[in-house]
């Protein structure tokens, strides 16, 4: 084989290899840019929600507060379903008060504090993200049909000795547990400072 032919084949392989590496690097740059944009959106959402939750709790009437918090979360992020639970008059019980994106015939049981994931979230006063959702657990419905959400967030709130729990579902990972836990941390640390 002539010497020039061998160099041409090697050169073609080297060029193809460099083009593949260039494509891989361009894709990685796009991924990193999307990740950076998502981080910016998350921090903007976090700052907005933290301020708005505090405002709702401080400025709304006690009877309206659970509804306003529920509406705030619904309007801030892309939810497909949600349940608002409020503390019952009976100790260690939370009852469903309002739903969003669920069929009317969907049966929602009261929560017993300390039992199941709902009850544990209330006891621990810490938000939780659930990504491994049982197939028959929760189905979101709308005019375009029904679907199983990908993520469920359990978001507890306590104010003036009253408790509420939001259970909200989404097709997207929203990071609501992190945002909510940051809010709860600030609330509980300020309560500790007042005592």
Coordinates of N, CA and C in Angstrom, one line a residue:
X1 N 0.9 -1.2 0.0 CA 0.0 0.0 0.0 C 0.9 1.2 0.0
X2 N 0.5 2.2 -0.8 CA 1.4 3.4 -0.9 C 1.3 4.2 0.4
X3 N 2.4 4.8 0.8 CA 2.5 5.5 2.0 C 1.5 6.6 2.2
X4 N 1.2 7.4 1.2 CA 0.2 8.4 1.2 C -1.2 7.9 1.5
X5 N -1.6 6.8 1.1 CA -2.9 6.2 1.3 C -3.1 5.9 2.8
X6 N -2.1 5.4 3.4 CA -2.1 5.0 4.8 C -2.4 6.3 5.7
X7 N -1.6 7.4 5.3 CA -1.8 8.6 6.0 C -3.2 9.2 5.8
X8 N -3.7 9.1 4.6 CA -5.1 9.6 4.3 C -6.1 8.9 5.2
X9 N -6.0 7.6 5.3 CA -7.0 6.8 6.1 C -6.9 7.2 7.6
X10 N -5.6 7.3 8.0 CA -5.4 7.7 9.4 C -6.0 9.1 9.7
X11 N -5.7 10.0 8.7 CA -6.2 11.4 8.8 C -7.7 11.4 8.9
X12 N -8.4 10.6 8.0 CA -9.9 10.6 8.0 C -10.4 10.1 9.4
X13 N -9.7 9.0 9.9 CA -10.1 8.5 11.3 C -9.9 9.6 12.3
X14 N -8.8 10.3 12.3 CA -8.5 11.3 13.3 C -9.6 12.5 13.2
X15 N -9.9 12.8 12.0 CA -10.9 13.9 11.7 C -12.3 13.4 12.3
X16 N -12.6 12.2 12.0 CA -13.9 11.7 12.5 C -13.9 11.6 14.0
X17 N -12.8 11.2 14.6 CA -12.7 11.2 16.0 C -12.8 12.6 16.7
X18 N -12.2 13.5 16.1 CA -12.3 14.9 16.5 C -13.7 15.5 16.4
X19 N -14.3 15.1 15.3 CA -15.7 15.6 15.1 C -16.6 15.0 16.1
X20 N -16.4 13.7 16.5 CA -17.2 13.0 17.5 C -17.0 13.7 18.9
X21 N -15.7 14.0 19.2 CA -15.4 14.6 20.4 C -16.0 16.0 20.5
X22 N -16.0 16.7 19.4 CA -16.5 18.1 19.3 C -18.0 18.0 19.6
X23 N -18.7 17.1 19.0 CA -20.2 16.9 19.2 C -20.5 16.6 20.6
X24 N -19.7 15.7 21.2 CA -19.9 15.3 22.6 C -19.7 16.5 23.5
X25 N -18.7 17.3 23.3 CA -18.4 18.5 24.1 C -19.5 19.6 23.9
X26 N -20.0 19.7 22.7 CA -21.1 20.6 22.5 C -22.4 20.2 23.2
X27 N -22.7 18.9 23.2 CA -23.8 18.4 24.0 C -23.6 18.6 25.5
X28 N -22.4 18.4 26.0 CA -22.1 18.6 27.4 C -22.3 20.0 27.8
X29 N -21.9 20.9 26.9 CA -22.1 22.4 27.1 C -23.6 22.7 27.2
X30 N -24.4 22.1 26.3 CA -25.8 22.4 26.3 C -26.4 21.9 27.6
X31 N -26.0 20.7 28.1 CA -26.5 20.1 29.3 C -26.2 21.0 30.5
X32 N -24.9 21.5 30.5 CA -24.5 22.3 31.6 C -25.3 23.7 31.6
X33 N -25.5 24.2 30.4 CA -26.3 25.4 30.3 C -27.7 25.2 30.8
X34 N -28.3 24.1 30.5 CA -29.7 23.8 30.9 C -29.7 23.7 32.5
X35 N -28.7 23.0 33.0 CA -28.6 22.8 34.4 C -28.4 24.1 35.1
X36 N -27.6 25.0 34.6 CA -27.4 26.4 35.1 C -28.7 27.1 35.1
X37 N -29.5 27.1 34.0 CA -30.8 27.8 33.9 C -31.8 27.2 34.9
X38 N -31.8 25.9 35.1 CA -32.7 25.2 36.1 C -32.3 25.7 37.5
X39 N -31.1 25.8 37.8 CA -30.6 26.3 39.1 C -31.1 27.7 39.3
X40 N -31.0 28.6 38.3 CA -31.5 29.9 38.4 C -33.0 30.0 38.7
X41 N -33.7 29.2 37.9 CA -35.2 29.1 38.1 C -35.5 28.6 39.5
X42 N -34.8 27.6 40.0 CA -35.0 27.1 41.3 C -34.8 28.1 42.4
X43 N -33.7 28.9 42.3 CA -33.4 29.9 43.3 C -34.4 31.0 43.2
X44 N -34.8 31.4 42.1 CA -35.9 32.5 41.9 C -37.2 32.0 42.5
X45 N -37.6 30.8 42.2 CA -38.8 30.2 42.8 C -38.7 30.1 44.3
X46 N -37.6 29.6 44.8 CA -37.4 29.5 46.2 C -37.5 30.8 46.9
X47 N -36.8 31.8 46.5 CA -36.9 33.1 47.1 C -38.3 33.7 47.1
X48 N -39.0 33.5 45.9 CA -40.3 34.0 45.8 C -41.3 33.3 46.8
X49 N -41.2 32.0 46.8 CA -42.1 31.2 47.6 C -41.8 31.4 49.1
X50 N -40.6 31.5 49.5 CA -40.3 31.8 50.9 C -40.9 33.1 51.4
X51 N -40.8 34.1 50.6 CA -41.3 35.4 50.9 C -42.8 35.4 51.0
X52 N -43.4 34.7 49.9 CA -44.9 34.7 49.9 C -45.5 33.8 50.9
X53 N -44.9 32.7 51.3 CA -45.5 31.8 52.4 C -45.5 32.6 53.7
X54 N -44.4 33.3 54.0 CA -44.3 34.1 55.2 C -45.4 35.2 55.2
X55 N -45.5 35.8 54.1 CA -46.6 36.9 54.0 C -48.0 36.3 54.2
X56 N -48.3 35.2 53.6 CA -49.6 34.6 53.7 C -49.9 34.2 55.2
X57 N -48.9 33.6 55.9 CA -49.1 33.2 57.2 C -49.2 34.4 58.2
X58 N -48.5 35.5 57.9 CA -48.6 36.7 58.8 C -49.8 37.5 58.5
X59 N -50.3 37.6 57.2 CA -51.3 38.6 56.9 C -52.7 38.0 56.7
X60 N -52.8 36.7 56.6 CA -54.2 36.2 56.2 C -54.9 35.8 57.5
X61 N -56.2 35.8 57.4 CA -57.1 35.4 58.5 C -56.9 33.9 58.7
X62 N -57.0 33.4 60.0 CA -56.7 32.1 60.3 C -57.5 31.0 59.5
X63 N -58.8 31.3 59.3 CA -59.6 30.4 58.5 C -59.2 30.3 57.1
X64 N -58.7 31.4 56.5 CA -58.3 31.5 55.1 C -56.9 30.9 54.9
X65 N -56.1 30.9 55.9 CA -54.7 30.6 55.8 C -54.4 29.3 55.0
X66 N -55.0 28.1 55.4 CA -54.7 26.9 54.7 C -55.0 27.0 53.2
X67 N -56.1 27.6 52.9 CA -56.5 27.7 51.5 C -55.5 28.6 50.7
X68 N -55.1 29.7 51.3 CA -54.2 30.6 50.7 C -52.8 29.9 50.4
X69 N -52.4 29.2 51.4 CA -51.1 28.4 51.3 C -51.2 27.4 50.1
X70 N -52.3 26.7 50.1 CA -52.6 25.7 49.0 C -52.6 26.4 47.7
X71 N -53.3 27.5 47.6 CA -53.4 28.3 46.3 C -52.0 28.8 45.9
X72 N -51.2 29.3 46.9 CA -49.9 29.8 46.6 C -49.0 28.7 45.9
X73 N -49.0 27.5 46.5 CA -48.2 26.4 45.9 C -48.7 26.1 44.6
X74 N -50.0 26.0 44.4 CA -50.6 25.6 43.1 C -50.2 26.7 42.0
X75 N -50.2 27.9 42.4 CA -49.9 29.0 41.4 C -48.4 29.1 41.1
X76 N -47.6 28.6 42.0 CA -46.2 28.8 41.9 C -45.5 27.8 41.1
X77 N -46.0 26.6 41.0 CA -45.3 25.5 40.4 C -46.3 24.7 39.5
X78 N -45.8 23.8 38.7 CA -46.7 23.0 37.8 C -47.2 21.7 38.5
X79 N -48.4 21.8 39.1 CA -48.9 20.7 39.8 C -50.0 20.0 39.0
X80 N -50.2 18.7 39.2 CA -51.2 18.0 38.5 C -52.3 17.6 39.4
X81 N -52.0 17.5 40.7 CA -53.0 17.1 41.7 C -52.5 17.6 43.1
X82 N -53.5 17.7 44.0 CA -53.1 18.1 45.3 C -54.2 17.9 46.3
X83 N -53.9 17.7 47.6 CA -54.8 17.5 48.7 C -54.4 18.4 49.8
X84 N -55.3 19.2 50.4 CA -55.0 20.0 51.5 C -55.7 19.3 52.7
X85 N -54.9 19.0 53.7 CA -55.4 18.4 55.0 C -55.2 19.5 56.1
X86 N -56.2 19.5 57.0 CA -56.1 20.4 58.2 C -56.2 19.5 59.4
X87 N -55.6 20.0 60.5 CA -55.7 19.4 61.8 C -57.1 19.3 62.3
X88 N -57.6 18.2 62.7 CA -59.0 18.0 63.2 C -59.0 18.6 64.6
X89 N -60.3 18.7 65.1 CA -60.4 19.1 66.5 C -60.0 18.0 67.4
X90 N -60.1 16.8 66.9 CA -59.6 15.6 67.7 C -58.1 15.6 67.5
X91 N -57.4 15.4 68.6 CA -55.9 15.3 68.6 C -55.5 14.1 67.7
X92 N -54.3 14.3 67.1 CA -53.7 13.3 66.3 C -54.5 12.9 65.0
X93 N -55.2 13.8 64.5 CA -56.0 13.6 63.3 C -55.9 14.8 62.3
X94 N -55.8 14.5 61.0 CA -55.8 15.5 60.0 C -56.9 15.1 59.0
X95 N -57.7 16.0 58.5 CA -58.8 15.6 57.6 C -58.6 16.4 56.3
X96 N -59.0 15.7 55.2 CA -58.9 16.4 53.9 C -59.9 17.6 53.8
X97 N -59.5 18.7 53.3 CA -60.4 19.9 53.2 C -60.6 20.3 51.8
X98 N -59.6 20.1 50.9 CA -59.7 20.6 49.6 C -58.8 19.7 48.7
X99 N -59.3 19.5 47.4 CA -58.5 18.8 46.5 C -58.3 19.6 45.2
X100 N -57.4 19.1 44.4 CA -57.1 19.7 43.1 C -56.7 18.6 42.1
X101 N -57.3 18.5 41.0 CA -56.9 17.6 39.9 C -57.2 16.1 40.2
X102 N -58.2 15.9 41.1 CA -58.6 14.5 41.4 C -60.1 14.3 41.1
X103 N -60.4 13.1 40.7 CA -61.8 12.8 40.5 C -62.6 13.0 41.7
X104 N -63.9 13.4 41.6 CA -64.7 13.7 42.8 C -64.9 12.4 43.6
X105 N -64.9 11.2 43.0 CA -65.2 10.0 43.7 C -63.9 9.4 44.4
X106 N -62.8 10.1 44.2 CA -61.5 9.7 44.8 C -61.7 9.8 46.3
X107 N -61.5 8.6 47.0 CA -61.7 8.6 48.5 C -60.4 9.0 49.2
X108 N -60.5 9.9 50.0 CA -59.3 10.4 50.8 C -59.6 10.2 52.3
X109 N -58.8 9.4 52.9 CA -59.0 9.1 54.3 C -58.3 10.2 55.2
X110 N -58.8 10.2 56.4 CA -58.2 11.1 57.4 C -56.8 10.5 57.7
X111 N -55.9 11.4 58.2 CA -54.5 11.0 58.5 C -54.4 10.9 60.0
X112 N -53.8 9.8 60.5 CA -53.5 9.6 61.9 C -52.1 10.0 62.1
X113 N -51.8 11.0 62.9 CA -50.5 11.5 63.2 C -49.6 10.4 63.6
X114 N -48.4 10.3 62.9 CA -47.5 9.2 63.2 C -47.6 8.0 62.4
X115 N -48.7 7.8 61.7 CA -48.9 6.6 60.9 C -48.8 6.9 59.4
X116 N -48.1 6.0 58.7 CA -47.8 6.1 57.3 C -46.9 7.3 57.0
X117 N -46.7 7.5 55.7 CA -45.8 8.6 55.3 C -46.4 10.0 55.7
X118 N -47.7 10.2 55.6 CA -48.4 11.4 55.9 C -48.1 11.7 57.4
X119 N -48.4 10.7 58.2 CA -48.3 10.9 59.7 C -46.9 11.2 60.1
X120 N -45.9 10.5 59.5 CA -44.5 10.7 59.8 C -44.0 12.1 59.4
X121 N -44.5 12.6 58.3 CA -44.1 14.0 57.8 C -44.6 15.0 58.9
X122 N -45.8 14.8 59.4 CA -46.4 15.7 60.4 C -45.6 15.6 61.7
X123 N -45.2 14.4 62.1 CA -44.4 14.3 63.4 C -43.1 14.9 63.2
X124 N -42.4 14.6 62.1 CA -41.0 15.1 61.9 C -40.9 16.5 61.5
X125 N -42.1 17.1 61.1 CA -42.2 18.5 60.6 C -41.1 18.8 59.6
X126 N -41.1 17.9 58.6 CA -40.1 18.0 57.5 C -40.7 17.5 56.2
X127 N -40.6 18.3 55.1 CA -41.2 18.0 53.8 C -40.4 16.8 53.2
X128 N -41.2 16.0 52.4 CA -40.6 14.8 51.8 C -41.0 14.8 50.3
X129 N -40.1 14.4 49.5 CA -40.4 14.1 48.1 C -40.4 12.6 47.9
X130 N -41.5 12.1 47.2 CA -41.7 10.7 47.0 C -41.6 10.5 45.5
X131 N -40.7 9.7 45.0 CA -40.6 9.5 43.5 C -41.0 8.1 43.1
X132 N -41.0 7.2 44.1 CA -41.4 5.8 43.8 C -42.8 5.6 44.2
X133 N -43.8 6.0 43.3 CA -45.2 6.1 43.7 C -45.9 4.8 43.2
X134 N -46.6 4.1 44.2 CA -47.3 2.9 43.8 C -48.3 3.2 42.7
X135 N -48.5 2.3 41.7 CA -49.3 2.5 40.6 C -50.7 2.9 40.9
X136 N -51.3 2.4 42.0 CA -52.7 2.7 42.3 C -52.9 3.8 43.4
X137 N -51.8 4.5 43.7 CA -51.9 5.4 44.8 C -52.6 6.7 44.4
X138 N -52.2 7.4 43.4 CA -52.8 8.7 43.1 C -52.8 8.9 41.6
X139 N -54.0 9.2 41.1 CA -54.1 9.4 39.6 C -54.7 10.8 39.4
X140 N -53.9 11.6 38.7 CA -54.4 13.0 38.4 C -55.3 13.0 37.2
X141 N -56.4 13.8 37.3 CA -57.3 13.8 36.2 C -57.5 15.2 35.7
X142 N -57.8 15.4 34.4 CA -58.1 16.7 33.9 C -59.0 16.4 32.6
X143 N -59.3 17.5 32.0 CA -60.2 17.4 30.8 C -59.5 16.5 29.7
X144 N -58.2 16.4 29.7 CA -57.5 15.7 28.7 C -57.2 14.2 29.1
X145 N -57.6 13.8 30.2 CA -57.4 12.4 30.6 C -56.9 12.2 32.0
X146 N -56.4 11.0 32.3 CA -55.8 10.7 33.6 C -54.4 10.3 33.4
X147 N -53.6 10.5 34.5 CA -52.1 10.1 34.4 C -51.6 9.9 35.8
X148 N -50.6 9.1 35.9 CA -49.9 8.9 37.2 C -48.8 9.9 37.3
X149 N -48.8 10.7 38.4 CA -47.8 11.7 38.6 C -46.4 11.0 38.9
X150 N -45.4 11.7 38.6 CA -44.0 11.2 38.8 C -43.5 11.5 40.2
X151 N -43.9 12.6 40.7 CA -43.4 13.0 42.1 C -44.5 13.5 42.9
X152 N -44.5 13.1 44.2 CA -45.4 13.6 45.2 C -44.6 14.3 46.3
X153 N -45.1 15.5 46.7 CA -44.5 16.2 47.8 C -45.4 16.3 49.0
X154 N -44.9 16.0 50.2 CA -45.7 16.2 51.4 C -45.1 17.4 52.1
X155 N -45.9 18.4 52.3 CA -45.4 19.7 52.8 C -46.2 20.1 54.1
X156 N -45.6 19.9 55.3 CA -46.3 20.3 56.5 C -46.1 21.7 56.9
X157 N -47.1 22.3 57.5 CA -47.0 23.7 58.0 C -47.7 23.7 59.4
X158 N -47.1 24.4 60.3 CA -47.7 24.6 61.6 C -47.6 26.0 62.0
X159 N -48.7 26.6 62.5 CA -48.7 28.0 62.9 C -49.7 28.1 64.0
X160 N -49.4 28.9 65.0 CA -50.3 29.1 66.2 C -50.9 27.8 66.7
X161 N -50.2 26.7 66.7 CA -50.7 25.5 67.2 C -51.6 24.7 66.3
X162 N -51.8 25.3 65.1 CA -52.7 24.6 64.1 C -51.8 24.0 63.0
X163 N -52.1 22.8 62.5 CA -51.3 22.2 61.5 C -52.1 21.9 60.2
X164 N -51.4 22.0 59.1 CA -51.9 21.6 57.8 C -50.8 20.8 57.1
X165 N -51.3 20.0 56.2 CA -50.4 19.2 55.3 C -50.8 19.3 53.9
X166 N -49.9 19.7 53.0 CA -50.2 19.7 51.6 C -49.6 18.5 51.0
X167 N -50.4 17.8 50.2 CA -49.8 16.6 49.4 C -50.1 17.1 48.0
X168 N -49.0 17.3 47.3 CA -49.1 17.8 45.9 C -48.3 16.9 44.9
X169 N -48.8 16.8 43.7 CA -48.2 15.9 42.8 C -47.8 16.6 41.5
X170 N -46.8 16.1 40.8 CA -46.3 16.8 39.6 C -45.6 15.7 38.7
X171 N -45.6 16.1 37.4 CA -44.8 15.2 36.5 C -43.4 15.6 36.5
X172 N -43.0 16.7 37.1 CA -41.6 17.2 37.1 C -41.1 17.2 38.5
X173 N -39.8 17.0 38.6 CA -39.1 17.2 39.9 C -39.0 18.7 40.1
X174 N -39.6 19.1 41.2 CA -39.7 20.5 41.5 C -38.8 21.0 42.6
X175 N -38.3 20.1 43.4 CA -37.4 20.6 44.5 C -38.2 21.2 45.7
X176 N -39.6 21.0 45.7 CA -40.4 21.6 46.7 C -40.0 21.2 48.1
X177 N -39.5 20.0 48.3 CA -39.1 19.5 49.6 C -38.0 20.4 50.1
X178 N -37.0 20.7 49.3 CA -35.9 21.6 49.7 C -36.3 23.0 50.1
X179 N -37.2 23.5 49.2 CA -37.7 24.9 49.4 C -38.5 24.9 50.8
X180 N -39.3 23.9 50.9 CA -40.2 23.9 52.1 C -39.4 23.7 53.4
X181 N -38.4 22.8 53.3 CA -37.6 22.5 54.5 C -36.8 23.7 54.9
X182 N -36.4 24.5 53.9 CA -35.7 25.8 54.2 C -36.6 26.7 54.9
X183 N -37.9 26.8 54.4 CA -38.9 27.7 55.1 C -39.1 27.2 56.5
X184 N -39.3 25.9 56.7 CA -39.6 25.3 58.0 C -38.4 25.6 59.0
X185 N -37.3 25.4 58.5 CA -36.1 25.7 59.3 C -36.0 27.1 59.8
X186 N -36.4 28.1 58.9 CA -36.4 29.5 59.4 C -37.5 29.7 60.4
X187 N -38.7 29.1 60.2 CA -39.8 29.3 61.1 C -39.5 28.7 62.5
X188 N -39.0 27.4 62.5 CA -38.7 26.8 63.7 C -37.5 27.4 64.5
X189 N -36.5 27.9 63.8 CA -35.4 28.6 64.4 C -35.9 29.9 65.0
X190 N -36.8 30.7 64.3 CA -37.3 31.9 64.9 C -38.2 31.6 66.1
X191 N -39.0 30.5 66.1 CA -39.8 30.2 67.2 C -38.9 29.9 68.4
X192 N -37.8 29.1 68.2 CA -36.9 28.8 69.3 C -36.3 30.0 69.9
X193 N -36.0 31.0 69.0 CA -35.5 32.3 69.5 C -36.4 33.1 70.3
X194 N -37.7 32.9 70.1 CA -38.8 33.7 70.8 C -39.0 33.0 72.2
X195 N -38.7 31.8 72.3 CA -38.9 31.1 73.6 C -37.8 31.3 74.6

